[in-house]
Amino acid sequence: MHVPDGFINAPVSVAAGVAAAAAVAVSLRGARRELDERTAPLAGLVAAFIFAVQMLNFPVAAGTSGHLLGGALAAILVGPYTGVLCVSVVLLMQGILFADGGLTALGVNISVMGVVTVVIAYAIFRGLLKALPPTRRSVTAAAFAGALLSVPAAAGAFTAIYAVGGTTDVPIAKVFTAMVGVHVLIGIGEAAITAATVGAVIAVRPDLVHGARGLTAPLKLRVGGELVDAPAAAPAPAPAAARSTRKVWATGLVTALVLAGFVSFYASASPDGLEKVAADKGIDQKVEEHAAADSPLADYSVKDVDDARLSGGLAGVIGVGATVAVGSGIFWTVRRRRTDEPAAAAPSAV
C-alpha cells in the first residue's frame, strides 16, 4: 500500500505530512514511557524485521499480491507509540533508499500504514483482551483479530484521502470497493504473520511483549475438587541470562537477514493491492517518477550487480542493516531522554 508520488495532490499531501509529523511528535513523547532497558534495543530490531517481511509479497488473488504492513505487529510487541515510530522508520528507509513509496506521499504513507494500522489494531487488541481470559493464547488471538481488521481499515483511510485529494476522476465507490475487497484478503496474511510472530516471542520471552504484560493467568490448585488460586509466591530475582535480550536480538536479526537476503527472492512478483487497483481503476494516470529512482538500491536491487538473486539479496541485507541502525539510534536516543529527565528535574525539586 505504498502510495507513490502523483496519486494525491499537493495540498492534501502537505496536510497529510503535517498530520504525520504531529503523530510522530506525539509518538516520540509516548515512546519514552514504553521504552525501557529491555525494549529499547528490540524496537530497532522490530523495525528491521518489518522491513524484511515487507519484501515477502504473497499471492492473494489472480494477479495480485500483498505484504505485511506491520502496524499491528509493532504495536503489540513494543507498544503503540513506539509502533508508529517503527513503521515510520521503515517507510523512510524504503522511500529514500529503495524508491518505494513517494517522498511527497511520505506523510500519506505514514498516516495510512503507520498511524491508522497501529490505532485500529491496538484498540481492537486491547478491547478483546478485556473480554478474553488473561492467557497467552488470548494475546495471540487478539493479535490476529487486530491485524486482520487493521489492513482494510488502512485501505479505507487511503480511499478517504483519495476522495479529498485524488488526482484522477474515478468514482470513489469503485475505489473503495476494490481497495477494501483486496485488502481484506491481504489482512488474512497480515493476521497470520502477526499472530505467528507474537506467539513465537511469547513462547520464549513473554516479558518482552508489550501487549502481554500483566496478563499471566494465576496458578490454579485443585482443592476439594475445585480449582482455586494458588498463594502468590515471593518473586525470585531473575537470573542475568533471563534479563538479557542479546539472544533474542541476535536471533531476530539473523531471521530478518535471511528473510530479506534469501527468502525474498521467492516472493510473488505480482503487483500488490494498491498497484493492482490503481492499474485496474485508472487512478495511476498521473503517477510521477520517484525522486530517488536513480538510487543505487532502487527497486530493491543493487546497481551494476547483474545476477538478480545476488542483487536483490544484497539490497535486502543492506536495507535490514540500515533500518536496524537508524531505528536503534532513534530509540536509544528516546530512551536516554527518558532516563535523563528525572536527573534534570532533580535540582528544581530541592
Coordinates of C-alpha atoms in Angstrom, one line a residue:
M1 CA 0.0 0.0 0.0
H2 CA 2.9 2.3 -0.6
V3 CA 1.4 5.4 -2.2
P4 CA 3.6 6.8 -5.0
D5 CA 4.0 10.4 -6.0
G6 CA 1.2 11.8 -8.1
F7 CA -1.7 9.8 -6.7
I8 CA -2.6 12.6 -4.2
N9 CA -2.5 16.3 -5.0
A10 CA 0.0 18.7 -3.3
P11 CA -2.4 20.4 -0.8
V12 CA -3.6 17.1 0.6
S13 CA -0.1 15.6 0.6
V14 CA 1.1 18.6 2.6
A15 CA -1.8 18.3 5.0
A16 CA -1.1 14.6 5.4
G17 CA 2.5 15.4 6.0
V18 CA 1.6 17.8 8.8
A19 CA -0.7 15.2 10.4
A20 CA 2.0 12.5 10.1
A21 CA 4.6 14.9 11.7
A22 CA 2.2 15.6 14.6
A23 CA 1.7 11.8 15.1
V24 CA 5.4 11.2 15.1
A25 CA 5.9 14.0 17.6
V26 CA 3.3 12.6 19.9
S27 CA 4.7 9.1 19.5
L28 CA 8.2 10.3 20.4
R29 CA 6.9 11.6 23.7
G30 CA 4.7 8.5 24.3
A31 CA 7.6 6.1 23.4
R32 CA 9.6 7.4 26.4
R33 CA 7.1 5.7 28.6
E34 CA 7.1 2.5 26.6
L35 CA 10.9 2.0 26.1
D36 CA 13.0 0.6 28.9
E37 CA 16.3 -1.2 29.1
R38 CA 14.8 -4.3 27.6
T39 CA 12.6 -3.0 24.8
A40 CA 14.8 -0.1 23.6
P41 CA 17.3 -2.4 21.8
L42 CA 14.4 -4.5 20.4
A43 CA 12.5 -1.7 18.9
G44 CA 15.1 -1.1 16.2
L45 CA 15.0 -4.9 15.5
V46 CA 11.2 -4.8 15.2
A47 CA 11.5 -2.1 12.5
A48 CA 14.2 -4.2 10.7
F49 CA 12.0 -7.3 10.9
I50 CA 9.0 -5.4 9.4
F51 CA 11.2 -4.1 6.6
A52 CA 12.4 -7.7 5.8
V53 CA 8.9 -9.2 5.9
Q54 CA 7.5 -6.4 3.7
M55 CA 9.8 -7.8 1.0
L56 CA 7.9 -11.1 1.0
N57 CA 4.9 -10.4 -1.2
F58 CA 2.4 -13.3 -1.0
P59 CA -0.3 -14.1 -3.6
V60 CA -3.8 -13.2 -2.5
A61 CA -5.8 -13.4 -5.8
A62 CA -5.4 -13.8 -9.5
G63 CA -2.6 -11.4 -10.5
T64 CA -2.5 -9.7 -7.1
S65 CA -0.1 -9.9 -4.1
G66 CA 0.1 -8.5 -0.6
H67 CA 2.7 -7.9 2.1
L68 CA 2.8 -7.1 5.8
L69 CA 2.0 -3.6 6.8
G70 CA 3.4 -4.2 10.3
G71 CA 1.5 -1.7 12.4
A72 CA -0.3 -4.3 14.5
L73 CA 2.9 -6.4 15.0
A74 CA 4.9 -3.4 16.1
A75 CA 2.2 -2.0 18.5
I76 CA 1.8 -5.4 20.2
L77 CA 5.5 -6.1 20.5
V78 CA 6.8 -2.7 21.6
G79 CA 3.8 -0.5 22.3
P80 CA 1.5 1.7 20.1
Y81 CA 3.6 4.9 20.3
T82 CA 6.9 3.0 19.5
G83 CA 4.9 1.1 16.9
V84 CA 4.1 4.3 15.0
L85 CA 7.8 5.1 15.0
C86 CA 8.9 1.7 13.9
V87 CA 6.6 1.8 10.8
S88 CA 7.7 5.4 10.1
V89 CA 11.4 4.4 10.1
V90 CA 10.6 1.6 7.7
L91 CA 8.8 3.9 5.3
L92 CA 11.5 6.5 5.5
M93 CA 14.2 3.9 4.6
Q94 CA 12.1 2.5 1.8
G95 CA 11.4 5.9 0.3
I96 CA 14.9 7.3 0.5
L97 CA 17.0 4.2 -0.3
F98 CA 14.7 2.0 -2.4
A99 CA 12.4 4.4 -4.2
D100 CA 9.4 2.6 -2.7
G101 CA 6.6 4.9 -1.7
G102 CA 6.7 8.5 -2.9
L103 CA 8.6 11.1 -1.0
T104 CA 5.9 13.7 -1.4
A105 CA 3.5 11.0 -0.3
L106 CA 5.5 10.1 2.8
G107 CA 3.0 11.8 5.1
V108 CA 0.2 9.9 3.4
N109 CA 2.0 6.6 3.8
I110 CA 2.9 7.2 7.5
S111 CA -0.7 8.3 8.2
V112 CA -2.2 5.2 6.4
M113 CA 0.3 2.5 7.0
G114 CA 1.6 3.6 10.4
V115 CA -0.9 5.6 12.4
V116 CA -4.2 4.0 11.2
T117 CA -3.0 0.4 11.4
V118 CA -1.5 1.0 14.8
V119 CA -4.5 2.7 16.3
I120 CA -7.1 0.3 14.9
A121 CA -5.1 -2.8 15.6
Y122 CA -4.2 -1.9 19.1
A123 CA -7.7 -0.7 20.0
I124 CA -9.1 -4.0 18.9
F125 CA -6.3 -5.9 20.6
R126 CA -6.8 -4.2 24.0
G127 CA -10.6 -4.5 23.7
L128 CA -10.5 -8.2 23.1
L129 CA -8.1 -8.8 25.9
K130 CA -10.6 -7.3 28.3
A131 CA -13.2 -9.8 27.2
L132 CA -10.9 -12.9 26.9
P133 CA -9.2 -14.9 29.7
P134 CA -5.7 -13.4 30.6
T135 CA -3.7 -16.1 28.9
R136 CA -1.0 -16.2 26.2
R137 CA -3.4 -17.8 23.7
S138 CA -5.7 -14.8 24.2
V139 CA -2.9 -12.4 23.3
T140 CA -2.2 -14.4 20.1
A141 CA -5.9 -14.5 19.2
A142 CA -6.4 -10.8 19.9
A143 CA -3.2 -10.0 17.8
F144 CA -4.7 -12.0 14.9
A145 CA -8.0 -10.1 15.0
G146 CA -6.4 -6.7 15.4
A147 CA -4.0 -7.3 12.5
L148 CA -6.8 -8.7 10.3
L149 CA -9.0 -5.6 10.7
S150 CA -6.2 -3.0 10.5
V151 CA -5.5 -3.7 6.9
P152 CA -8.9 -3.0 5.3
A153 CA -9.1 0.0 7.7
A154 CA -5.9 1.3 6.2
A155 CA -7.4 0.7 2.7
G156 CA -10.5 2.7 3.7
A157 CA -8.3 5.5 5.1
F158 CA -6.4 5.7 1.7
T159 CA -9.7 5.9 -0.1
A160 CA -10.9 8.8 2.1
I161 CA -7.7 10.6 1.4
Y162 CA -8.1 9.9 -2.3
A163 CA -11.7 11.2 -2.2
V164 CA -10.3 14.6 -1.0
G165 CA -7.1 14.8 -2.9
G166 CA -7.1 12.3 -5.7
T167 CA -5.5 13.5 -9.0
T168 CA -7.8 11.5 -11.3
D169 CA -11.6 11.4 -11.7
V170 CA -12.5 7.9 -10.7
P171 CA -15.8 7.1 -8.8
I172 CA -14.9 6.8 -5.1
A173 CA -17.3 3.9 -4.6
K174 CA -15.4 1.8 -7.1
V175 CA -12.1 2.7 -5.5
F176 CA -13.4 1.9 -2.0
T177 CA -14.9 -1.5 -3.0
A178 CA -11.8 -2.6 -4.8
M179 CA -9.4 -1.4 -2.2
V180 CA -11.2 -2.8 0.8
G181 CA -12.1 -6.0 -1.0
V182 CA -8.5 -7.0 -1.9
H183 CA -7.1 -5.8 1.4
V184 CA -9.5 -8.0 3.4
L185 CA -7.6 -10.9 1.7
I186 CA -4.3 -9.3 2.4
G187 CA -5.4 -8.8 6.0
I188 CA -5.6 -12.6 6.4
G189 CA -1.9 -12.9 5.6
E190 CA -1.1 -9.9 7.9
A191 CA -3.0 -11.6 10.7
A192 CA -1.3 -14.9 10.2
I193 CA 2.2 -13.4 10.2
T194 CA 1.4 -11.2 13.2
A195 CA -0.1 -13.9 15.3
A196 CA 2.7 -16.3 14.5
T197 CA 5.4 -13.8 15.4
V198 CA 3.8 -12.7 18.6
G199 CA 3.2 -16.3 19.6
A200 CA 6.8 -17.2 18.9
V201 CA 8.1 -14.3 21.1
I202 CA 5.6 -15.1 23.9
A203 CA 6.7 -18.7 23.9
V204 CA 10.3 -17.7 24.5
R205 CA 10.2 -14.3 26.3
P206 CA 6.7 -13.1 27.2
D207 CA 8.2 -10.3 29.2
L208 CA 9.3 -8.7 26.0
V209 CA 5.8 -8.5 24.5
H210 CA 4.3 -5.1 25.4
G211 CA 0.8 -6.3 24.9
A212 CA 1.3 -9.3 27.1
R213 CA 2.5 -7.6 30.2
G214 CA 0.4 -8.3 33.3
L215 CA -1.7 -10.9 31.5
T216 CA -0.3 -14.1 33.0
A217 CA -3.1 -16.2 34.5
P218 CA -2.6 -17.1 38.2
L219 CA -1.6 -20.7 39.0
K220 CA -4.5 -22.9 39.9
L221 CA -4.6 -25.6 42.5
R222 CA -7.3 -28.3 42.9
V223 CA -8.6 -28.3 46.5
G224 CA -11.6 -30.5 47.4
G225 CA -12.4 -30.9 43.7
E226 CA -12.4 -27.2 43.0
L227 CA -9.9 -25.0 41.3
V228 CA -8.6 -22.1 43.5
D229 CA -5.8 -19.6 43.0
A230 CA -2.5 -20.7 44.4
P231 CA -0.9 -18.4 47.0
A232 CA 1.3 -15.8 45.4
A233 CA 5.0 -16.8 45.7
A234 CA 7.7 -14.4 46.6
P235 CA 9.2 -13.1 43.4
A236 CA 12.6 -14.6 42.8
P237 CA 15.3 -12.4 41.3
A238 CA 15.6 -13.1 37.6
P239 CA 18.9 -14.6 36.5
A240 CA 21.1 -12.4 34.3
A241 CA 20.5 -14.7 31.3
A242 CA 16.8 -14.3 31.6
R243 CA 17.1 -10.5 31.7
S244 CA 19.4 -10.3 28.7
T245 CA 17.9 -9.6 25.3
R246 CA 21.1 -10.5 23.4
K247 CA 19.9 -13.9 22.3
V248 CA 16.5 -12.6 21.2
W249 CA 18.1 -9.7 19.4
A250 CA 20.6 -11.9 17.6
T251 CA 18.0 -14.5 16.6
G252 CA 15.7 -11.8 15.3
L253 CA 18.4 -10.0 13.3
V254 CA 19.6 -13.3 11.7
T255 CA 15.9 -14.1 10.9
A256 CA 15.4 -10.7 9.3
L257 CA 18.6 -11.0 7.3
V258 CA 17.7 -14.5 6.0
L259 CA 14.2 -13.3 5.0
A260 CA 15.4 -10.2 3.2
G261 CA 18.6 -11.6 1.8
F262 CA 17.4 -15.0 0.6
V263 CA 13.7 -15.8 1.0
S264 CA 12.7 -12.5 -0.6
F265 CA 13.9 -13.9 -4.0
Y266 CA 10.9 -16.3 -4.0
A267 CA 8.3 -13.6 -3.2
S268 CA 5.4 -13.1 -5.5
A269 CA 6.2 -10.7 -8.4
S270 CA 2.5 -9.8 -8.9
P271 CA 1.5 -6.2 -8.2
D272 CA 0.4 -5.5 -4.6
G273 CA -3.2 -4.5 -3.7
L274 CA -2.8 -0.8 -4.3
E275 CA -0.9 -1.2 -7.6
K276 CA -3.5 -3.6 -8.9
V277 CA -6.4 -1.4 -8.0
A278 CA -4.6 1.7 -9.4
A279 CA -4.0 -0.1 -12.7
D280 CA -7.5 -1.5 -13.0
K281 CA -9.4 1.6 -12.0
G282 CA -7.1 4.2 -13.6
I283 CA -6.0 6.1 -10.5
D284 CA -2.4 5.9 -11.6
Q285 CA -2.8 8.1 -14.7
K286 CA -0.8 10.9 -13.1
V287 CA 1.8 8.9 -11.2
E288 CA 5.2 10.6 -11.1
E289 CA 8.7 9.2 -11.3
H290 CA 10.2 8.7 -7.9
A291 CA 12.8 11.3 -6.9
A292 CA 15.1 8.5 -5.8
A293 CA 14.6 6.4 -9.0
D294 CA 18.3 6.7 -9.7
S295 CA 19.3 5.4 -6.3
P296 CA 21.8 2.5 -6.4
L297 CA 19.3 0.5 -4.4
A298 CA 16.1 1.5 -6.3
D299 CA 13.5 -1.3 -6.7
Y300 CA 15.3 -3.4 -4.1
S301 CA 18.3 -4.3 -6.3
V302 CA 21.9 -3.2 -6.2
K303 CA 23.0 -1.2 -9.3
D304 CA 25.6 -2.9 -11.5
V305 CA 25.1 -6.3 -10.0
D306 CA 23.7 -8.4 -12.9
D307 CA 22.7 -11.5 -11.0
A308 CA 19.1 -10.9 -9.9
R309 CA 19.3 -13.2 -6.9
L310 CA 22.5 -11.7 -5.6
S311 CA 21.4 -8.1 -6.4
G312 CA 18.1 -8.5 -4.6
G313 CA 19.6 -10.3 -1.7
L314 CA 22.3 -7.7 -1.1
A315 CA 19.7 -4.9 -1.3
G316 CA 17.6 -6.7 1.3
V317 CA 20.6 -7.2 3.7
I318 CA 21.6 -3.5 3.2
G319 CA 18.0 -2.5 4.0
V320 CA 17.8 -4.5 7.1
G321 CA 21.2 -3.2 8.3
A322 CA 20.2 0.4 7.6
T323 CA 16.8 0.1 9.2
V324 CA 18.1 -1.5 12.4
A325 CA 20.9 1.1 12.7
V326 CA 18.7 4.1 12.2
G327 CA 15.8 2.7 14.3
S328 CA 18.1 1.7 17.1
G329 CA 19.7 5.1 17.1
I330 CA 16.3 6.8 17.4
F331 CA 15.0 4.5 20.1
W332 CA 18.2 4.7 22.2
T333 CA 18.0 8.5 22.0
V334 CA 14.4 8.5 23.1
R335 CA 15.2 6.1 25.9
R336 CA 18.2 8.2 27.0
R337 CA 16.0 11.3 27.2
R338 CA 13.6 9.5 29.4
T339 CA 16.5 8.5 31.7
D340 CA 17.9 12.0 31.8
E341 CA 14.6 13.7 32.6
P342 CA 14.5 12.9 36.4
A343 CA 18.1 13.9 36.8
A344 CA 17.4 17.3 35.1
A345 CA 14.3 17.8 37.2
A346 CA 16.1 16.9 40.5
P347 CA 17.7 20.3 41.2
S348 CA 14.4 22.2 40.9
A349 CA 12.9 19.8 43.4
V350 CA 15.4 20.7 46.2

